[in-house]
Tab-separated table of C-alpha atoms in Angstrom:
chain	number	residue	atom	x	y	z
A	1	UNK	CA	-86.060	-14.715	-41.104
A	2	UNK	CA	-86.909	-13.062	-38.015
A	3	UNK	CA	-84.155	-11.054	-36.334
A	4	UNK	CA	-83.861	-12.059	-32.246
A	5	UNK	CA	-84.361	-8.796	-29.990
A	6	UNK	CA	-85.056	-7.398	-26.377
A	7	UNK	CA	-86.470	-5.518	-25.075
A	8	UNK	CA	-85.598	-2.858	-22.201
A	9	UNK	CA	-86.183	0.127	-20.216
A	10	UNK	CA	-82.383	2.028	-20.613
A	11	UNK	CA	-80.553	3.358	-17.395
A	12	UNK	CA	-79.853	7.124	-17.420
A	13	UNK	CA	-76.097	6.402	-17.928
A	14	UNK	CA	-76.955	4.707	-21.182
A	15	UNK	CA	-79.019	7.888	-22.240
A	16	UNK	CA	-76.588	9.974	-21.253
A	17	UNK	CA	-73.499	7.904	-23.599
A	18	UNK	CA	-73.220	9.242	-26.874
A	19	UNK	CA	-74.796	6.146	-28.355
A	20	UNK	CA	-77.839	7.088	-26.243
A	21	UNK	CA	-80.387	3.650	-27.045
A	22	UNK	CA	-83.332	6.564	-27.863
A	23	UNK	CA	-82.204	9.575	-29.267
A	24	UNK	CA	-81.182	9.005	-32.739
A	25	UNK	CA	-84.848	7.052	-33.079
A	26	UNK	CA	-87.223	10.190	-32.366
A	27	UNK	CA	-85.452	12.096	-34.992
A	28	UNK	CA	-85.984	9.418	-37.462
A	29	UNK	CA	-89.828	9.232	-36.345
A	30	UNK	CA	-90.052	12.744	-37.016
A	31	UNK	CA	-88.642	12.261	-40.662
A	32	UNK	CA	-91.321	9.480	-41.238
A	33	UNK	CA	-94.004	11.511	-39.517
A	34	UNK	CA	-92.695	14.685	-42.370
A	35	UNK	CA	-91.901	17.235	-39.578
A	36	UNK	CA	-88.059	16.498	-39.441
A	37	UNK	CA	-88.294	20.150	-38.342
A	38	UNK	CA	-90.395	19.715	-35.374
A	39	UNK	CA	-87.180	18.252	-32.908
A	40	UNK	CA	-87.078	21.347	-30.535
A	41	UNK	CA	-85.545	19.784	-27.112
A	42	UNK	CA	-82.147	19.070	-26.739
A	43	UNK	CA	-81.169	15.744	-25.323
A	44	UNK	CA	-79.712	16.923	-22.188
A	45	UNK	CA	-83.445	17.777	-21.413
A	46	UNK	CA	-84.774	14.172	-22.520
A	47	UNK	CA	-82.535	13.085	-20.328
A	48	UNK	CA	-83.460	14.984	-17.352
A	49	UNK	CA	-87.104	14.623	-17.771
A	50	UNK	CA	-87.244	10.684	-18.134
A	51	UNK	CA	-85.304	9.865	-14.900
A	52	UNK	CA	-85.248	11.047	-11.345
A	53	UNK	CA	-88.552	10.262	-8.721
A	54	UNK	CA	-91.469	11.535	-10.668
A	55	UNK	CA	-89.870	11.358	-14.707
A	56	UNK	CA	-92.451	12.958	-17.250
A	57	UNK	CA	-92.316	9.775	-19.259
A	58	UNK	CA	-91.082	6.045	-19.729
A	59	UNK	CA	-89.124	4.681	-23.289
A	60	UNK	CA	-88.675	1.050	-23.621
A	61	UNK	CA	-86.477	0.489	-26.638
A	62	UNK	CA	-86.055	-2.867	-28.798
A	63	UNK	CA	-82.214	-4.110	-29.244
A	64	UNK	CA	-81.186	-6.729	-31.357
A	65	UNK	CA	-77.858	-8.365	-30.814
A	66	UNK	CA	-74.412	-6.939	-32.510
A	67	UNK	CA	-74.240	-9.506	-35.087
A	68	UNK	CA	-77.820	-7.807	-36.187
A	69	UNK	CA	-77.073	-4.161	-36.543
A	70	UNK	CA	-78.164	-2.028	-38.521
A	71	UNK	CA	-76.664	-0.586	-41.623
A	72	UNK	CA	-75.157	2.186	-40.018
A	73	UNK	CA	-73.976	0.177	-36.625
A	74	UNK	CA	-77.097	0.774	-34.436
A	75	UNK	CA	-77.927	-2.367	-32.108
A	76	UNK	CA	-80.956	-0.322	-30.853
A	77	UNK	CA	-83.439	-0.605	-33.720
A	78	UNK	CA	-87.161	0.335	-32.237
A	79	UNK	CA	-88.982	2.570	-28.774
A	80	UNK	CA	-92.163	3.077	-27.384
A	81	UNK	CA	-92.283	6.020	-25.234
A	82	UNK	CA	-95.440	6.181	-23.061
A	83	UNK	CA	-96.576	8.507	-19.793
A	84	UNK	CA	-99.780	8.062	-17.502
A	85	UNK	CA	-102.692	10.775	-17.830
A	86	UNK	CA	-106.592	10.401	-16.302
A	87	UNK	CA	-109.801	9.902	-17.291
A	88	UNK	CA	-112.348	11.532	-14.792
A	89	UNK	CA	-114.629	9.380	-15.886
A	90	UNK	CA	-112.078	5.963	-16.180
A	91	UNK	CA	-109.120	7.000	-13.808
A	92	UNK	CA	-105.918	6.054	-14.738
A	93	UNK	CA	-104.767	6.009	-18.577
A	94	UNK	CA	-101.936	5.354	-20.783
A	95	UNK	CA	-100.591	7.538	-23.322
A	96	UNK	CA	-98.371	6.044	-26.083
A	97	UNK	CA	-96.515	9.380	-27.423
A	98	UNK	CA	-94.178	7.319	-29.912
A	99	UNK	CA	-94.113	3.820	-31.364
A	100	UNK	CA	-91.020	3.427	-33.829
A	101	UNK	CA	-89.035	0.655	-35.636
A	102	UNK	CA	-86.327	1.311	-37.911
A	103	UNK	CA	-87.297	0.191	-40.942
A	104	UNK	CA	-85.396	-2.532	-41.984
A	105	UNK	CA	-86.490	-4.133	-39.159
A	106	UNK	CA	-90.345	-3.525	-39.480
A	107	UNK	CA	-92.163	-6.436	-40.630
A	108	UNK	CA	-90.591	-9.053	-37.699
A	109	UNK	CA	-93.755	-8.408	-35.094
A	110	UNK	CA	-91.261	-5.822	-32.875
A	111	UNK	CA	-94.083	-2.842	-32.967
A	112	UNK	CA	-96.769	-5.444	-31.639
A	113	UNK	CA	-94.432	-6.230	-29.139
A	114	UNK	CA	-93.389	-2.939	-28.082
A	115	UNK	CA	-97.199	-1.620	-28.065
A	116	UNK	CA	-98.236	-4.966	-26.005
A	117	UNK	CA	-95.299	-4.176	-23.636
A	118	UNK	CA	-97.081	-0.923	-22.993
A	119	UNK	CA	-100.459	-2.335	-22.997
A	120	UNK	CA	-99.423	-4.866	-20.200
A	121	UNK	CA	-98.121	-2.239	-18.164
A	122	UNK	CA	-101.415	-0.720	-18.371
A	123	UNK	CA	-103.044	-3.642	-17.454
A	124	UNK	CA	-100.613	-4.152	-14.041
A	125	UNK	CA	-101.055	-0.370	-13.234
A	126	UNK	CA	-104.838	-0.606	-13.736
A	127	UNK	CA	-105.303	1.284	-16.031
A	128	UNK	CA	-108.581	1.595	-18.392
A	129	UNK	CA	-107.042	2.505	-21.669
A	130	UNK	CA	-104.150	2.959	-23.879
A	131	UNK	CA	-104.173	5.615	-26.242
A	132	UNK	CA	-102.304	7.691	-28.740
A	133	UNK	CA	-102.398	9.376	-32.067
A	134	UNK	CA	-101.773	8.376	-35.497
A	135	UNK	CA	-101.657	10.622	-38.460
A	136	UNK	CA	-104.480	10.435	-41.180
A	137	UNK	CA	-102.266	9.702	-44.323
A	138	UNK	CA	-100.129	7.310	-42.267
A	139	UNK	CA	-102.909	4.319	-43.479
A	140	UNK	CA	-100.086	1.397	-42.433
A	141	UNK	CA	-99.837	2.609	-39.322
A	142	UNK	CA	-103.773	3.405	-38.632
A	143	UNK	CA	-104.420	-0.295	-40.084
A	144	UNK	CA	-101.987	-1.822	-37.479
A	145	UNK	CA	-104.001	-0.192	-34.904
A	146	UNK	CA	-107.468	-0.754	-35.152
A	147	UNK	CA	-105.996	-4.736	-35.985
A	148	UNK	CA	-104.798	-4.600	-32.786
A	149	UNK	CA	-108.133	-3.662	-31.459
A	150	UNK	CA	-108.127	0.546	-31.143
A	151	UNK	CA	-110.687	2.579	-31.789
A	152	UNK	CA	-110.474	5.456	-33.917
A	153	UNK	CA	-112.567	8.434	-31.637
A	154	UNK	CA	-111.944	11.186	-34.106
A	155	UNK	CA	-114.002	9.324	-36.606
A	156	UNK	CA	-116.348	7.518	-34.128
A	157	UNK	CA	-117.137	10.537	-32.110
A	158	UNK	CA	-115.765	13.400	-33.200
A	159	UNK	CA	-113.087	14.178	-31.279
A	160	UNK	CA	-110.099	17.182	-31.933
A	161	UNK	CA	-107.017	17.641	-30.295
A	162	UNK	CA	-106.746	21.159	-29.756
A	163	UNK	CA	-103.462	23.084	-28.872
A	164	UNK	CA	-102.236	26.661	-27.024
A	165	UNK	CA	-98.291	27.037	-27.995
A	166	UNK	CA	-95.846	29.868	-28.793
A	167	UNK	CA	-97.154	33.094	-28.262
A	168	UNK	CA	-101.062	32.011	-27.825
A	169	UNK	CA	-99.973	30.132	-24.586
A	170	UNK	CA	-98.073	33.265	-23.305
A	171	UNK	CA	-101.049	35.301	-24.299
A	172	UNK	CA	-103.245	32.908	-22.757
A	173	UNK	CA	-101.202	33.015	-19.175
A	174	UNK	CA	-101.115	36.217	-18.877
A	175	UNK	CA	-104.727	36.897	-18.228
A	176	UNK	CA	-104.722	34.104	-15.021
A	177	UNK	CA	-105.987	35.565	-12.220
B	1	UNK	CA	-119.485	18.366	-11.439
B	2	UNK	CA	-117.885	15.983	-13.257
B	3	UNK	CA	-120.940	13.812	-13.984
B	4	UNK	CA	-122.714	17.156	-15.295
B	5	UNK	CA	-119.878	17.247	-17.638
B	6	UNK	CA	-120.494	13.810	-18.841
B	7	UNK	CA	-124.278	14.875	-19.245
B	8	UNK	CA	-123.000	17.958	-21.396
B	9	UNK	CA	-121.015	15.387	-23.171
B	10	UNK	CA	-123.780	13.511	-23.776
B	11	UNK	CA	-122.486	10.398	-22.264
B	12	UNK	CA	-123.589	10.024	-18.854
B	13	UNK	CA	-122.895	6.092	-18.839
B	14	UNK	CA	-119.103	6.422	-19.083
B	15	UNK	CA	-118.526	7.393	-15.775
B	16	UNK	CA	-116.716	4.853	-14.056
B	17	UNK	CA	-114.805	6.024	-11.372
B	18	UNK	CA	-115.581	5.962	-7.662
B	19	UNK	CA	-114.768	9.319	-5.512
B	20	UNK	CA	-112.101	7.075	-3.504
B	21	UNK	CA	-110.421	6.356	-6.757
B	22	UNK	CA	-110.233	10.252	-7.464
B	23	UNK	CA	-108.985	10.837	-3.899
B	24	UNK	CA	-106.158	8.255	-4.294
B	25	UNK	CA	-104.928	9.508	-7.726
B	26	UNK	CA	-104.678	13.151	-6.920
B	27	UNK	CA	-103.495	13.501	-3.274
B	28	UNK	CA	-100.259	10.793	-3.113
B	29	UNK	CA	-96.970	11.220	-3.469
B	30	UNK	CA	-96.732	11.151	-7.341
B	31	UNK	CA	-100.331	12.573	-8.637
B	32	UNK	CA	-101.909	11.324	-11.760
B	33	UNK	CA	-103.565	14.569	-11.877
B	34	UNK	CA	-104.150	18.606	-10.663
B	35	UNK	CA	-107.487	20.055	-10.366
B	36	UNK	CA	-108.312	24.009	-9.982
B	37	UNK	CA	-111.696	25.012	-8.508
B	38	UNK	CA	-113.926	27.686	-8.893
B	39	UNK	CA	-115.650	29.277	-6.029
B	40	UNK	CA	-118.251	31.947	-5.452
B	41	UNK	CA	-119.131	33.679	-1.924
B	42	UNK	CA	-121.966	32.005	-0.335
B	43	UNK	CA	-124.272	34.444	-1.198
B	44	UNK	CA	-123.558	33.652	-4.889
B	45	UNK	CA	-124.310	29.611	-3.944
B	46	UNK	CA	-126.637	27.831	-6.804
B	47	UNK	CA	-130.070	27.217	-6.485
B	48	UNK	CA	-129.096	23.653	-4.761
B	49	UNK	CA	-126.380	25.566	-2.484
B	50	UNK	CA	-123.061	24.905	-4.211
B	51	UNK	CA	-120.416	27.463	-4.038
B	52	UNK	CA	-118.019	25.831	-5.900
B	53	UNK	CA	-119.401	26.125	-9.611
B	54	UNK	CA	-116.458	25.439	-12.115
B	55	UNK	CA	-113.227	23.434	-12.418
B	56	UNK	CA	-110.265	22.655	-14.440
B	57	UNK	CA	-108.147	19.040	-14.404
B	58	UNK	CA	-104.795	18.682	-15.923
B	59	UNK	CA	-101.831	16.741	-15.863
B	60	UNK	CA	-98.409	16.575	-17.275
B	61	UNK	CA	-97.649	14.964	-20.613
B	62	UNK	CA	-94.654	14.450	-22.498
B	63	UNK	CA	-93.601	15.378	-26.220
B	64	UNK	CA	-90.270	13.687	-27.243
B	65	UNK	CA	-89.921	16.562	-29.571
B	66	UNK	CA	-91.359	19.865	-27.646
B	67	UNK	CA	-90.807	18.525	-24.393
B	68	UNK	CA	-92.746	19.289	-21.432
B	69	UNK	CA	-96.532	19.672	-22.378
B	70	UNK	CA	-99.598	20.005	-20.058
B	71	UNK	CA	-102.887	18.353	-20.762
B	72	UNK	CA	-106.348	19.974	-19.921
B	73	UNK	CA	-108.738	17.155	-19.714
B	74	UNK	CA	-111.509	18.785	-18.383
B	75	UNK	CA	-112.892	22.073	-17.985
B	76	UNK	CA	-116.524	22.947	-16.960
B	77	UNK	CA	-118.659	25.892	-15.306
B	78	UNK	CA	-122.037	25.658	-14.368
B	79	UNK	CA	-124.174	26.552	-16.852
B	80	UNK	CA	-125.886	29.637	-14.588
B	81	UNK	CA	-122.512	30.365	-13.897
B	82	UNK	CA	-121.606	30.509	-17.834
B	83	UNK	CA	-120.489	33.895	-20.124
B	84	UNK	CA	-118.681	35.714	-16.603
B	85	UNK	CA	-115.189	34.876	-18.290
B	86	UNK	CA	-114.919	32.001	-15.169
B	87	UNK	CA	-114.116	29.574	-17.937
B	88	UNK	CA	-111.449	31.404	-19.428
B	89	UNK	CA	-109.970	32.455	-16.169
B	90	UNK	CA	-109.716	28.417	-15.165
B	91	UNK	CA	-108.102	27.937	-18.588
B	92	UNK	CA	-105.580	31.085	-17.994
B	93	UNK	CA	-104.157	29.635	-14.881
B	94	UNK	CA	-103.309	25.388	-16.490
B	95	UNK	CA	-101.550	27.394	-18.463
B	96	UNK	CA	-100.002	29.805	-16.761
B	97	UNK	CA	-99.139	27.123	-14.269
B	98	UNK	CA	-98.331	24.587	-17.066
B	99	UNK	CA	-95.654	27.340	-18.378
B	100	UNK	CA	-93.683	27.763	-15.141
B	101	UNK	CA	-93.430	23.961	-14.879
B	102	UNK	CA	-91.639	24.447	-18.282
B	103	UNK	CA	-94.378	23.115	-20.356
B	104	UNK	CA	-94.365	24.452	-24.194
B	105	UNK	CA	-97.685	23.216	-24.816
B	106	UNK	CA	-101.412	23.477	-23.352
B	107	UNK	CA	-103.737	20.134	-25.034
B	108	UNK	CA	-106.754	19.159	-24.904
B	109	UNK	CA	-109.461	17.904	-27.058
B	110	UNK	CA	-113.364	18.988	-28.251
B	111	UNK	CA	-116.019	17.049	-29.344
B	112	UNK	CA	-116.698	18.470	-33.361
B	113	UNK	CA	-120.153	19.323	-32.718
B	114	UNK	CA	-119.071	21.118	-29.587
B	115	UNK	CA	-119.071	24.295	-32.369
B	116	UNK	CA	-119.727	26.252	-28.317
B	117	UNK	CA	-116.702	25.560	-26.861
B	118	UNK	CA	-114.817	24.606	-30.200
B	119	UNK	CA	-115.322	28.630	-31.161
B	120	UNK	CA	-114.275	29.751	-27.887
B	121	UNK	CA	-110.737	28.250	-28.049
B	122	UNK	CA	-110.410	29.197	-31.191
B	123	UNK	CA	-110.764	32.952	-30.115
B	124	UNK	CA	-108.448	32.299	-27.491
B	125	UNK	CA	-105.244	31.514	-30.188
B	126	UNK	CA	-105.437	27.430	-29.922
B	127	UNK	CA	-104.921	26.051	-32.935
B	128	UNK	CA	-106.998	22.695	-34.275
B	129	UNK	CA	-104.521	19.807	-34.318
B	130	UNK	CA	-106.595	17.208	-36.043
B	131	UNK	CA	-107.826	19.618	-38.577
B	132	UNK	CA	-104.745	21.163	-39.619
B	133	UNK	CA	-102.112	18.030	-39.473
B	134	UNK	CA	-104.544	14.930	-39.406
B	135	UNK	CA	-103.640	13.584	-36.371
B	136	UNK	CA	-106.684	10.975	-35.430
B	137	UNK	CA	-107.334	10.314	-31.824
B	138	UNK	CA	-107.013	6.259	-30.842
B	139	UNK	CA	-108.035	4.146	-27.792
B	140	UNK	CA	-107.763	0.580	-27.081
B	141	UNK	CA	-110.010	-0.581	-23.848
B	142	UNK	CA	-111.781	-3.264	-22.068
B	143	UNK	CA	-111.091	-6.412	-23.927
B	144	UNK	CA	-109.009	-5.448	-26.936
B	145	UNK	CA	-106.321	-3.995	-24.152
B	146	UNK	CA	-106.406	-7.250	-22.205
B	147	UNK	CA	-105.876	-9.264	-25.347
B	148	UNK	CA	-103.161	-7.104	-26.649
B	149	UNK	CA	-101.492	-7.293	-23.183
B	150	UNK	CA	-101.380	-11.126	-23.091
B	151	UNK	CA	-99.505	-11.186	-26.236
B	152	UNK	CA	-96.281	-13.839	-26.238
B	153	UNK	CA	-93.491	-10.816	-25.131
């Protein structure tokens, strides 16, 4: 039986609470995605970043009611955490960084909704795409995807993501002019 | 210089965008993007009289486990212009801008048979994301967007 939820963008005051809606989520996507390692910023800086006049990123997070909890008490059971970037060739895009449902409640149609949340607000900002990145090995994940419509442009054309961090990037700065 | 880009990128077709719509986006309040430019004196100007011969266009992205990233999504130089170090130079500053807007990471992605510009960052210390964790690329557009954003919420 599916489990009722809703979905909603949390106020900084919520983030900030020590049951903060998002934070216990990315560190459980990390452990899924096998870098449990990989959690560098501290949540004071999540919070900072996603709120104010020009935040670095939006989270919409799936809550199901108290009687639904999870096992360990949690009424906030899924996110989607999504910022705008540009196409010079399309204009404006859509960037979904992190798509995650706990996984007792996977299976109930709450990642569709939380990616078609996303996908409408693209859509109402005009935006021409929605993108993201999915692992290779993570084949449940890929397959929801391309059902939903997504192409896969490492395959199709080729592309790489490519990345300067640690001391590369400080390397790399250096030599501006 | 953009559309010579798309020509380098062998996909001429894809460019969509009107110059009003680039104007809009990266001069209000809230820009979806930066751009750097590259500029020679005039009496370095092209055969067709352009001094400005190379550019860079980022924007900010967001890792919920680095942090603060920035994103290069294009960078081009003129192909007389090319093997002067102008590239590198336009790649130097994203990131040297990029790092004092507290950004831990410079991204950006290359085209596999791009083995050119592919071997260049690679010199420079990037490391190859896809290759070396698997992480595929995705896009939903045109019609499969619309269709996914009309779904019962």
């Amino acid at each position: 039986m599916s489990t009722k939820y809703n979905l909603f963008y949390p106020t900084q005051s919520q983030e900030n609470s020590q049951l903060s809606p998002s934070t216990y989520n990315k560190k459980e996507l990390a452990v899924y995605e096998k870098m449990p390692d990989q959690v560098k910023i501290s949540h004071k800086e999540l919070v900072k970043d996603g709120f104010g006049p020009n935040p670095f990123y939006h989270c919409l997070v799936a809550e199901v009611p108290e009687e639904h909890r999870s096992k360990e008490g949690h009424t906030t059971v899924g996110y989607a955490l999504y910022f705008y970037t540009y196409s010079t060739w399309k204009g404006r895009c859509v960037y979904m960084e992190d798509l995650y449902v706990m996984p007792e409640f996977r299976g109930q149609g709450i990642g569709k909704t939380l990616m078609a949340s996303v996908a409408k607000v693209a859509t109402e900002q005009q935006c021409a795409r929605l993108q993201l990145a999915v692992l290779d090995w993570n084949k449940p994940s890929l397959d929801f995807y391309i059902s939903k419509g997504a192409q896969d442009l490492t395959d199709n054309e080729g592309w790489h993501f490519v990345r300067f961090d640690g001391a590369a990037l400080d390397k790399l700065s250096q030599e501006a002019p | 210089m953009i559309l010579e880009l798309a020509v380098y990128e062998k996909v001429e077709d894809q460019v969509k965008i009107a110059q009003k719509d680039l104007e809009q986006d990266g001069f209000s309040k809230n820009p979806f993007f930066h751009a750097i430019i590259a500029e020679v004196p005039e009496e370095h100007q092209t055969k067709d009289g352009h001094t400005k011969i190379g550019y860079s266009l980022y924007f900010y992205t967001y890792s919920s486990w680095k942090g603060r990233a920035v994103y290069m999504e294009d960078l081009y130089v003129m192909p007389e212009f090319r093997g002067k170090g102008i590239g590198k130079a336009l790649m130097s500053k994203v990131a040297q801008l990029g790092l004092a807007a507290g950004c831990t990471q410079l991204n950006f992605a290359v085209l596999d048979w791009n083995r050119p510009s592919l071997d260049f960052y690679l010199s420079q210390g990037c490391w190859d994301v896809t290759s070396d964790l698997g992480y595929h690329c995705m896009r939903c557009e045109g019609e499969a967007l619309h269709t996914l954003a009309q779904r019962d919420l």
